[in-house]
Each structure stands twice: as structure tokens, then as C-alpha cells.
PDB file of C-alpha atoms in Angstrom:
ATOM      1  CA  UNK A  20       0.000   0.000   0.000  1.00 57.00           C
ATOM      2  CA  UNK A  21       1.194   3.437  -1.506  1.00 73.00           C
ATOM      3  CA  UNK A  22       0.456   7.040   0.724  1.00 71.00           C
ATOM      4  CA  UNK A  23       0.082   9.887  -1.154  1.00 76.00           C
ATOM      5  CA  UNK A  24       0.206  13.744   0.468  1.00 75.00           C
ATOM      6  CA  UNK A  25      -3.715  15.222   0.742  1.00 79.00           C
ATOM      7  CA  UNK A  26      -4.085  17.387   3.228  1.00 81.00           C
ATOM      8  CA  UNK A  27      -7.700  17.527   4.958  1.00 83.00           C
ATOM      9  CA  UNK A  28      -8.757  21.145   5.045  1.00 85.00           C
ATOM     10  CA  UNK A  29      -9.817  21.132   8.210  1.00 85.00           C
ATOM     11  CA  UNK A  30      -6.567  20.070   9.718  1.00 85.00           C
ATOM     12  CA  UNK A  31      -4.841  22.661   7.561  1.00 89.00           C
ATOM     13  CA  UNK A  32      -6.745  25.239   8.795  1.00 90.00           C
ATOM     14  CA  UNK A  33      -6.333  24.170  12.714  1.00 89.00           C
ATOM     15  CA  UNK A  34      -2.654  24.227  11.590  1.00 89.00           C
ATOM     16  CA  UNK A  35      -2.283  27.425  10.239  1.00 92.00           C
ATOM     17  CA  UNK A  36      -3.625  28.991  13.036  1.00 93.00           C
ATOM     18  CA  UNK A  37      -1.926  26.953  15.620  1.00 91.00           C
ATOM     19  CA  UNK A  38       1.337  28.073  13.146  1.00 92.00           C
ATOM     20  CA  UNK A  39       0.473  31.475  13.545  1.00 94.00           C
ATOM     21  CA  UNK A  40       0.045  31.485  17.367  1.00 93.00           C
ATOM     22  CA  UNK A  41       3.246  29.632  17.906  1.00 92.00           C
ATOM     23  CA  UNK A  42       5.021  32.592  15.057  1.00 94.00           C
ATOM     24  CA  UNK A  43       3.844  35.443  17.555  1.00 94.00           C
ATOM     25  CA  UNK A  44       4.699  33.983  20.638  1.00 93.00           C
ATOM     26  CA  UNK A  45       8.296  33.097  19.329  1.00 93.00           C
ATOM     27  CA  UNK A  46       8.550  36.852  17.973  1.00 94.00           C
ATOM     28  CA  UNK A  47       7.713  38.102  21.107  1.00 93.00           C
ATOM     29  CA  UNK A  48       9.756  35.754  22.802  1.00 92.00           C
ATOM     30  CA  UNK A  49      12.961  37.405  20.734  1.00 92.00           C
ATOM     31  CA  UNK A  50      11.893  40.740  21.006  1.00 92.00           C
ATOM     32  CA  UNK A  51      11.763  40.366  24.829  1.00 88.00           C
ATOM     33  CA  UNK A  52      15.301  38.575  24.205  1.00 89.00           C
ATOM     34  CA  UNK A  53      17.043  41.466  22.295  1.00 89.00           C
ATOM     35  CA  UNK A  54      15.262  44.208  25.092  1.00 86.00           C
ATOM     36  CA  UNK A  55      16.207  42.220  27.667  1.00 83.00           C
ATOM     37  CA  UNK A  56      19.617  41.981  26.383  1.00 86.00           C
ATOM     38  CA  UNK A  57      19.921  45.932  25.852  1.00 85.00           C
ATOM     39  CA  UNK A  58      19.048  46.742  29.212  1.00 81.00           C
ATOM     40  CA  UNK A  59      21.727  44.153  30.990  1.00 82.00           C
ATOM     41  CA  UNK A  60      24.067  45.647  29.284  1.00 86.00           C
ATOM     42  CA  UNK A  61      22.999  49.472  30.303  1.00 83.00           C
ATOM     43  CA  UNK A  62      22.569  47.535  34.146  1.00 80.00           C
ATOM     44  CA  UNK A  63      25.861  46.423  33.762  1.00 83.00           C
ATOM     45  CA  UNK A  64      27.819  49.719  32.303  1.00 88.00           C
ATOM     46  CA  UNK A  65      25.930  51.539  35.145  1.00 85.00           C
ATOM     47  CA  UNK A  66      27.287  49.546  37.980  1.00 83.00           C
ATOM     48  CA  UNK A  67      30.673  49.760  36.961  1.00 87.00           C
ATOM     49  CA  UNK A  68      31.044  52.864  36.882  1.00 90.00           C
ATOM     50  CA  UNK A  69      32.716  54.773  40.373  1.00 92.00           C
ATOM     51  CA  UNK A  70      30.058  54.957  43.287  1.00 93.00           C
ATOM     52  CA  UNK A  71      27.983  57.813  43.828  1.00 93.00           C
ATOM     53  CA  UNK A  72      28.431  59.892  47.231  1.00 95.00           C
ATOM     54  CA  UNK A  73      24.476  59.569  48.784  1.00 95.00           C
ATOM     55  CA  UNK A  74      24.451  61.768  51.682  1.00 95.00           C
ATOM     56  CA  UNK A  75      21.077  63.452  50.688  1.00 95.00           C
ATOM     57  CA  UNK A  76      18.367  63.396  48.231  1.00 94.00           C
ATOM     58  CA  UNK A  77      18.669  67.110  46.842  1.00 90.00           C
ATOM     59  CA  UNK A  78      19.625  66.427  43.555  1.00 87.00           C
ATOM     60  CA  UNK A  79      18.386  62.701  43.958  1.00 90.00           C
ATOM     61  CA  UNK A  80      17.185  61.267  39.686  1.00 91.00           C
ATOM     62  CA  UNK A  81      15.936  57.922  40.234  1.00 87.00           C
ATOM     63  CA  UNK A  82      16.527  57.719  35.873  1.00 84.00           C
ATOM     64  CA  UNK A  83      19.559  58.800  36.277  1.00 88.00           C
ATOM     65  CA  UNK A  84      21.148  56.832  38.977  1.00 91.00           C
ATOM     66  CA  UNK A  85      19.114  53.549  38.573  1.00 89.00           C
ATOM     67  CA  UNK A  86      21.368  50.733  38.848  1.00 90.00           C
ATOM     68  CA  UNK A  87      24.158  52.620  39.525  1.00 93.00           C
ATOM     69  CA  UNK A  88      26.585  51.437  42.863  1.00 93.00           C
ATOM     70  CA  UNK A  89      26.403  54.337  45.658  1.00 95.00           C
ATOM     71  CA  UNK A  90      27.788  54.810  49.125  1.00 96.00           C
ATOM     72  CA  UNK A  91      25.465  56.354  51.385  1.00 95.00           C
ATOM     73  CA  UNK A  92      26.008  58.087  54.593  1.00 96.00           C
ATOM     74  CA  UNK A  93      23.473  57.898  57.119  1.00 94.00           C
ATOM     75  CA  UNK A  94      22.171  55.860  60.063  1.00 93.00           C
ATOM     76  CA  UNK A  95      19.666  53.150  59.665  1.00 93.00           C
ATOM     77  CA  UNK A  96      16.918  52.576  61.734  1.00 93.00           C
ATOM     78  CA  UNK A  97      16.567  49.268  62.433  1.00 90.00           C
ATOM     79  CA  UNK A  98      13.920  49.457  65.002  1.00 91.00           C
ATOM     80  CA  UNK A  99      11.736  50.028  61.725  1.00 93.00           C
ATOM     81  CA  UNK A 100      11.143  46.548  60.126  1.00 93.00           C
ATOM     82  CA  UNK A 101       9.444  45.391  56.909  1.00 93.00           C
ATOM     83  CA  UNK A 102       9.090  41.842  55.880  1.00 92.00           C
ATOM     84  CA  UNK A 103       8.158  41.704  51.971  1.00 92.00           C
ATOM     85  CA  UNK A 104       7.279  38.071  51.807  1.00 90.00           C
ATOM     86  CA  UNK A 105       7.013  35.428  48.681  1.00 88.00           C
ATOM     87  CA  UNK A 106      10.420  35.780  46.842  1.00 88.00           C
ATOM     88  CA  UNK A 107      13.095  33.742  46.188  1.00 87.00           C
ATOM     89  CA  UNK A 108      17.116  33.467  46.171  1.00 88.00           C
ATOM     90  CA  UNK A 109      19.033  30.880  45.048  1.00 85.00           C
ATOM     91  CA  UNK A 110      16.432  28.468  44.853  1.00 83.00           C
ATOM     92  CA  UNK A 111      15.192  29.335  48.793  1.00 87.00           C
ATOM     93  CA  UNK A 112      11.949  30.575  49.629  1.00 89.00           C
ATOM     94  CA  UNK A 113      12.503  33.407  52.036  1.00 90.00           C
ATOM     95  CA  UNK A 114      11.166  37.138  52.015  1.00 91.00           C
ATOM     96  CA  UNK A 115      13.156  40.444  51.398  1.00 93.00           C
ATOM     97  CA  UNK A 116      14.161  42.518  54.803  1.00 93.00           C
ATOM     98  CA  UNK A 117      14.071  46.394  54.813  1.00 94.00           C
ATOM     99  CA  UNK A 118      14.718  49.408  57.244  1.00 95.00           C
ATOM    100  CA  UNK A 119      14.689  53.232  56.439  1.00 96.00           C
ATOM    101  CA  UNK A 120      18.432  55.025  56.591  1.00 96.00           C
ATOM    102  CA  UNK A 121      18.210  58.757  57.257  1.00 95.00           C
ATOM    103  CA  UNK A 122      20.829  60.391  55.524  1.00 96.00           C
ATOM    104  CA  UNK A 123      23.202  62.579  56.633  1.00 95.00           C
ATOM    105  CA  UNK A 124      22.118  65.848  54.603  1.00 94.00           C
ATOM    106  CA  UNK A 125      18.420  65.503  54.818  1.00 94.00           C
ATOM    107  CA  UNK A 126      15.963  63.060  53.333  1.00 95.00           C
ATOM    108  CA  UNK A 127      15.404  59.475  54.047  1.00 97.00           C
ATOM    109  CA  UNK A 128      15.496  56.351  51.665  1.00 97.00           C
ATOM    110  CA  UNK A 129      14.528  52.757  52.210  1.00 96.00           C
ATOM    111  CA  UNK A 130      17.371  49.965  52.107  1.00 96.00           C
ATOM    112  CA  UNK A 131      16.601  46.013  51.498  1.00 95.00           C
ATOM    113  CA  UNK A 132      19.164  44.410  54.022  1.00 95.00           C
ATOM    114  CA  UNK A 133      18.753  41.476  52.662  1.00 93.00           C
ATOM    115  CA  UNK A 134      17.057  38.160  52.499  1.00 93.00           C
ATOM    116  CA  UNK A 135      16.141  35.457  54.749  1.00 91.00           C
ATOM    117  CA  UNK A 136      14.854  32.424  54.128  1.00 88.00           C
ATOM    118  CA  UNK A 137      11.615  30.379  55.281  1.00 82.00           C
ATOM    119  CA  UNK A 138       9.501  27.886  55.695  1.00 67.00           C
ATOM    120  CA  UNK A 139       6.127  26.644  56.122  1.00 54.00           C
ATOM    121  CA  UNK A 140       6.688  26.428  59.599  1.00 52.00           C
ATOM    122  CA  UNK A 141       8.843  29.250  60.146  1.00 62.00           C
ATOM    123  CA  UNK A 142       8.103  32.784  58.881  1.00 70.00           C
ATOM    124  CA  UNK A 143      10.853  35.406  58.318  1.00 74.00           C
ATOM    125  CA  UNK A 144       8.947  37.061  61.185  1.00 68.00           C
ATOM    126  CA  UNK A 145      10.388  34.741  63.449  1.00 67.00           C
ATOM    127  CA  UNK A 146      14.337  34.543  62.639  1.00 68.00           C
ATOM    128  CA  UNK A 147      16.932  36.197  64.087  1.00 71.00           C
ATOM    129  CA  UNK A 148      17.491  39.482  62.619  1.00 79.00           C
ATOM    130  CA  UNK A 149      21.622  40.609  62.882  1.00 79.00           C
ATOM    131  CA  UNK A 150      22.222  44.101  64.021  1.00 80.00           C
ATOM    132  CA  UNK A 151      23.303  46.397  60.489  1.00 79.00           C
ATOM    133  CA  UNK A 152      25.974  48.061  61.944  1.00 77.00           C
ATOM    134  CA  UNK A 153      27.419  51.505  61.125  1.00 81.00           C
ATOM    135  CA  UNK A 154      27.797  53.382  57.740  1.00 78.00           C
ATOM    136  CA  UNK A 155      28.456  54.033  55.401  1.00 93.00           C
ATOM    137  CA  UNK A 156      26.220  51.554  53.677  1.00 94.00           C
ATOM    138  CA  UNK A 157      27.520  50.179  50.122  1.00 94.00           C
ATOM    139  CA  UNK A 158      24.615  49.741  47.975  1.00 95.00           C
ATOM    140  CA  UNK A 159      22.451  49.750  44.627  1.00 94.00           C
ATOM    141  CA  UNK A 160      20.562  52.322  43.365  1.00 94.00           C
ATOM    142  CA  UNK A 161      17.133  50.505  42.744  1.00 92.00           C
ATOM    143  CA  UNK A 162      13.768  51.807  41.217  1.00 90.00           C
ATOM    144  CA  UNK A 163      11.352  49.107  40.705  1.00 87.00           C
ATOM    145  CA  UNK A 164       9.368  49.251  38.417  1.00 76.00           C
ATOM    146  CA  UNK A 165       6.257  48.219  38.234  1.00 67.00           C
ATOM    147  CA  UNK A 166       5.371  48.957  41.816  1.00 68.00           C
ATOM    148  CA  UNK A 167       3.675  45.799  42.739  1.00 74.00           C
ATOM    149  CA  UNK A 168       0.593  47.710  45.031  1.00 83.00           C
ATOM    150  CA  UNK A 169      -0.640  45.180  47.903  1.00 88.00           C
ATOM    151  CA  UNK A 170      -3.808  47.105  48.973  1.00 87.00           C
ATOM    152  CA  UNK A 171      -5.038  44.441  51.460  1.00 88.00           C
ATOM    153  CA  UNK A 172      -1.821  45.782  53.579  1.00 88.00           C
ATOM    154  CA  UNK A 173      -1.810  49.666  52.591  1.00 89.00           C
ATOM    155  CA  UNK A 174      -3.398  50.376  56.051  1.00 90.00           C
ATOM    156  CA  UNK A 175      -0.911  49.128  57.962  1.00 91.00           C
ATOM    157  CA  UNK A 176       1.038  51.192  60.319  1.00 89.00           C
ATOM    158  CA  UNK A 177       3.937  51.002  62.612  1.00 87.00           C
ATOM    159  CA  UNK A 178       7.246  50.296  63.294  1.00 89.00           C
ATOM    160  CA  UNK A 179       6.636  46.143  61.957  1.00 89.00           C
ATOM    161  CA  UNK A 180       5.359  46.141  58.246  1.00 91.00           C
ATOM    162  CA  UNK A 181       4.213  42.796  56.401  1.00 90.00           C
ATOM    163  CA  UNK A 182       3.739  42.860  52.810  1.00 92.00           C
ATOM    164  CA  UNK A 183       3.183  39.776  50.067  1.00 91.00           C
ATOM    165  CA  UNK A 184       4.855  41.886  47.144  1.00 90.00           C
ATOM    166  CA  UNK A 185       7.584  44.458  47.510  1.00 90.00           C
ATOM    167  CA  UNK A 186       4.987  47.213  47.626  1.00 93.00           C
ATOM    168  CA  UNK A 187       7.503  49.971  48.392  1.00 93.00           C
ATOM    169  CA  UNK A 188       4.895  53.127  47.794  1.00 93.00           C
ATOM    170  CA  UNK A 189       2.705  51.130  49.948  1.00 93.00           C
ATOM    171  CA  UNK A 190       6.035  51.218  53.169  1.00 94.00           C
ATOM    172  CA  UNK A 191       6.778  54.543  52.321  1.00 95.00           C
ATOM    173  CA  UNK A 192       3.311  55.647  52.991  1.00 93.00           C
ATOM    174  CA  UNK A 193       2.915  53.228  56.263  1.00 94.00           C
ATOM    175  CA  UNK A 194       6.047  54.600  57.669  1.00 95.00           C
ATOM    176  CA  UNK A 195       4.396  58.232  57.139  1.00 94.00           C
ATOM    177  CA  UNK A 196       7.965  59.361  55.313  1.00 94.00           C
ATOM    178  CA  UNK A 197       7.712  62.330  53.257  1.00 93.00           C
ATOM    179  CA  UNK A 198      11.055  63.425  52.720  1.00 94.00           C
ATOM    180  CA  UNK A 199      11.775  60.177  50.803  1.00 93.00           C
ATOM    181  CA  UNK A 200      13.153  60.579  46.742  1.00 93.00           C
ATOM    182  CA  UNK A 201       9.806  60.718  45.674  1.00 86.00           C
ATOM    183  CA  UNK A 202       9.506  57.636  43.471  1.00 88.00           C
ATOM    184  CA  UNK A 203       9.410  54.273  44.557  1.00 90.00           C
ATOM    185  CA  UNK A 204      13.361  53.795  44.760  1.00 94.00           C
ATOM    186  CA  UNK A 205      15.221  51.544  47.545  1.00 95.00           C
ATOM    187  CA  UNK A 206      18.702  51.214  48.253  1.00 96.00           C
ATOM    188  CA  UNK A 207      20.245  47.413  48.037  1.00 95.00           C
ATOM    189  CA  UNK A 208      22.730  46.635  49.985  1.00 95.00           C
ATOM    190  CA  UNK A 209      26.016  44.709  48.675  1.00 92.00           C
ATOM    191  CA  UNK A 210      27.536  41.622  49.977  1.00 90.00           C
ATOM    192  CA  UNK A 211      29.515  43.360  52.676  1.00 89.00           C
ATOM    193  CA  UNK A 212      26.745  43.966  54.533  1.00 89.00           C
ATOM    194  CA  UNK A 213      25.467  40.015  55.160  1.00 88.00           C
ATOM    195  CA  UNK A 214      24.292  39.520  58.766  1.00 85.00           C
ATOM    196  CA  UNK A 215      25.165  36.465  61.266  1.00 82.00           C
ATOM    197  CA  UNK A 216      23.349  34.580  59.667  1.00 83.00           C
ATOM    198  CA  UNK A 217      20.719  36.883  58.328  1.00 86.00           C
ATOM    199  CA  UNK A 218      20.164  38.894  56.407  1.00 91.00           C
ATOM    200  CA  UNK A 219      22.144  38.002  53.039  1.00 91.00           C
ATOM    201  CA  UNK A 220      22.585  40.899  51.567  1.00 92.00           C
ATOM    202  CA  UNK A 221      23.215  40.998  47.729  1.00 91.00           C
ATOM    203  CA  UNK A 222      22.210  42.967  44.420  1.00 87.00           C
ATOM    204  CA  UNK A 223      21.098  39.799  43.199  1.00 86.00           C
ATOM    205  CA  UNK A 224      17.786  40.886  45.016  1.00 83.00           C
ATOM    206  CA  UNK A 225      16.758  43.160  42.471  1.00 80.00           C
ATOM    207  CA  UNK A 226      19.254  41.629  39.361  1.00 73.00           C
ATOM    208  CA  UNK A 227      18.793  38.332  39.134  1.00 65.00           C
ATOM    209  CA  UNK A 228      14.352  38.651  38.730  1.00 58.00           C
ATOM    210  CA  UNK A 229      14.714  41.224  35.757  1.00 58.00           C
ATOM    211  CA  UNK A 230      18.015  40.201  34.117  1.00 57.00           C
ATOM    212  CA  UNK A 231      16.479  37.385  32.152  1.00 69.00           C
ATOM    213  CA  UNK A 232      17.435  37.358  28.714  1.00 79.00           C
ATOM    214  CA  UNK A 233      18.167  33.891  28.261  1.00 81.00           C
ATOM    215  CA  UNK A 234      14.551  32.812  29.861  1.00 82.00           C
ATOM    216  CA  UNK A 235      12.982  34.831  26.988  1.00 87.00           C
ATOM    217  CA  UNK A 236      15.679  33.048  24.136  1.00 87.00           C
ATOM    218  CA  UNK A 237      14.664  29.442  25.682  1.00 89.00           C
ATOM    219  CA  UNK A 238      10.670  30.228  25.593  1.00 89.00           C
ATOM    220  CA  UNK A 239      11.429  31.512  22.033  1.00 91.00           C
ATOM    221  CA  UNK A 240      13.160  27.868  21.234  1.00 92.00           C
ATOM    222  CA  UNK A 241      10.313  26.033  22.818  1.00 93.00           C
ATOM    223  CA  UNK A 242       7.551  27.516  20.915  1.00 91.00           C
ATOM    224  CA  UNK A 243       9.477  27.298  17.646  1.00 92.00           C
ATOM    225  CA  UNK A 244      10.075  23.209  18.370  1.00 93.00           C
ATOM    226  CA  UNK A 245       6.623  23.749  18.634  1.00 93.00           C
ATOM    227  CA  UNK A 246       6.335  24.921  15.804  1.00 91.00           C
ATOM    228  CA  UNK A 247       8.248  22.344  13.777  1.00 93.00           C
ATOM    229  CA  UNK A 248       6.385  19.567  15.329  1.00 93.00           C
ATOM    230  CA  UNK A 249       2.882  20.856  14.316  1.00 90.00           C
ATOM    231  CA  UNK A 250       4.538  20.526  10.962  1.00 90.00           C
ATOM    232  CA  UNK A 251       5.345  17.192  11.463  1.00 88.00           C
ATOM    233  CA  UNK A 252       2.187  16.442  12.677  1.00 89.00           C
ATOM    234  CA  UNK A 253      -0.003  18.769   9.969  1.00 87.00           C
ATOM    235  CA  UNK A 254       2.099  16.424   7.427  1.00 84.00           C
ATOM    236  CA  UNK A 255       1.927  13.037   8.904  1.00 83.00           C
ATOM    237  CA  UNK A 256      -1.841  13.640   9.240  1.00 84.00           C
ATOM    238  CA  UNK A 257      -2.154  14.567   5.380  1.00 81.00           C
ATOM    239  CA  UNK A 258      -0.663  11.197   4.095  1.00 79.00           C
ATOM    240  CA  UNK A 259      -3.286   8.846   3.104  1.00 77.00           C
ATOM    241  CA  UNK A 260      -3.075   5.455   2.087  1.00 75.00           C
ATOM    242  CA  UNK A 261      -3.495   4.549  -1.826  1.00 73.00           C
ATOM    243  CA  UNK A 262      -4.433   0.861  -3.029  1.00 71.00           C
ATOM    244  CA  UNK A 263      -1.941  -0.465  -4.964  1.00 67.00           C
ATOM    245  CA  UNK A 264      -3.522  -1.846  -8.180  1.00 59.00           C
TER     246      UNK A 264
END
């Protein structure tokens, strides 16, 4: 028995669209790839260049200094907690710690110490929090964007904060501060700055969720697989069988 190629129409038509779908998503997928790309390498040419003095928030560009390393001079107040729960680092479930720092020359900015990590049974609420220290505080310059509002929480007040997403209008607002820079901008502290044993401080905080290139290059080679095996699929489903004579 003999096949001969006949596609059905039907089938062909499913295909085509299910081709189409799989083109846009792997477009997008690439486009997201070559923006993504763009922007580590602005991240990157920012933070190597010299450190920026922070001892007030005068002059303070959140554009202009995003991403960039600073040393600020000022004294943290770590009797002023907030907990931003549900994020990860280095495969650990934990939640992100932060504490206002007044600086020096007026103005006062938030800084994520660090993170600590949790579990069902134990909440970051209940580890043991390592005193800071003193200045000056070696950090990045980050504004995040979007700001990730968690209205159930935007009441809250008091020195203790607990938030699921790192809602930083939403601490800003609880802690009543209004001389911060007036966008939702946090300072992240470096490596230097890890606590015994908590917090771990790092810029991989705020790095490692948006520098994701490769993520957006590896969806783009799934759907295009994809892609090619619909093909296969559209043509093994238009052979048919011929009787040989």
C-alpha cells in the first residue's frame, strides 16, 4: 500500500492557526530577548562605573542613577522593620528585609538588608534578625518598576510592616515618610553587609528577577520546536493510504 500527500482542510486550517500562534509567541519571545539583552548591558555599564556619594536626596534622579553602585552616609533605623514576603534566592523561599536610613544631609530612603529564608513552619517574622551596623552603607541604586501595590496591607502602620509583594509606595506611605526621593526607589545593599546569619545581603535581590534574557531566548526555542512539530504532525496527518492496483 502506496500514501500519497492530501491534506484535509480542516486540519490545515487548525494548523495554520496553531502556526500562527506559535510565530507570535516566538517573535515576542525574541523581542523580549534582544530588550532584555539591551538593558543588561545598560545595568551592567551603570554599575561599573565609580560609586555615587548619597548623603542626601537634593539632587536625587531615580533615571539617572538607577542601577548605579552608591555609598550612602546615614544611620539606619533598624527598630523600623518590613518583611516583603514570597520571593526567592538561590532556589530558597525566604522574604526580602528592609529598614529606612536617614541620611546625613536631609531626606530618608529605604534599604533592602537582605534576604532570609523560610519555611512553612517558620516565617521570616520569626528569625533572628543581625544588628546592620554603622555606615556608610555600600549599595544599589534601585527603582522598581512596576510597583507591585498590595492594597489588602496599605493600612498598615507602625514600626513592623508585612507585605506579600515588595509594595515599596505602599512602606513609604505606612512609615508616614515624606522626605523620601519621591519615586518608589530603595537602596540594596552589597555583599559586605550580610548579617550572622541573616540577612544576606546581595544585588542579586533586584538583578537576578529582571536580568532574564536567556529565559525569553529558551521560551522563544520552545515555541518554535513547537512549531516544527505541528509541521510534522499537519504532514503526517495529510498522508493517506493509496491501493496499490
Amino acid at each position: 500500500m502506496d500514501f500519497e500527500f492530501r491534506p484535509r482542510v480542516g486540519v490545515t486550517v487548525i494548523a495554520v492557526f496553531a502556526a500562527l500562534v506559535l510565530t507570535a509567541l516566538a517573535t515576542w519571545q525574541i523581542a523580549r530577548f534582544l530588550e532584555k539583552s539591551e538593558l543588561e548591558d545598560e545595568w551592567n555599564r551603570r554599575q561599573a562605573e565609580a560609586p555615587v556619594q548619597l548623603r542626601d536626596l537634593a539632587d536625587f534622579d531615580a533615571n539617572a542613577l538607577d542601577f548605579r553602585r552608591a555609598v550612602a552616609h546615614g544611620a539606619l533605623d533598624e527598630s523600623r522593620v518590613a518583611v516583603f514576603d514570597n520571593h526567592r534566592f538561590r532556589a530558597e523561599p525566604g522574604c526580602l528585609i528592609a529598614s529606612p536610613l536617614a541620611l546625613t544631609g536631609g531626606g530618608t530612603v529605604i534599604v533592602i538588608r537582605g534576604f532570609v529564608p523560610h519555611t512553612r513552619q517558620q516565617r521570616c517574622t520569626e528569625a533572628t534578625i543581625s544588628p546592620a551596623g554603622h555606615g556608610p552603607w555600600n549599595a544599589l541604586v534601585h527603582t522598581v518598576r512596576p510597583n507591585l501595590a498590595d492594597t489588602p496591607h496599605r493600612d498598615q502602620r507602625g514600626a513592623s510592616q508585612q507585605w506579600d509583594t515588595l509594595d515599596i509606595d505602599g512602606a513609604y506611605a505606612a512609615w508616614e515618610i515624606h522626605d523620601g526621593p519621591g519615586t518608589s526607589t530603595v537602596l540594596v545593599l552589597d555583599e559586605d553587609h550580610v548579617g550572622d546569619p541573616f540577612p544576606l545581603a546581595s544585588f542579586e535581590h533586584v538583578s537576578a528577577p529582571y536580568l532574564t534574557s536567556m529565559r525569553h531566548l529558551n521560551y522563544a526555542g520552545t515555541w518554535l520546536i513547537s512549531l516544527l512539530l505541528l509541521a510534522g504532525l499537519w504532514g503526517g496527518m495529510s498522508m493517506r493510504r493509496v491501493p496499490t492496483a
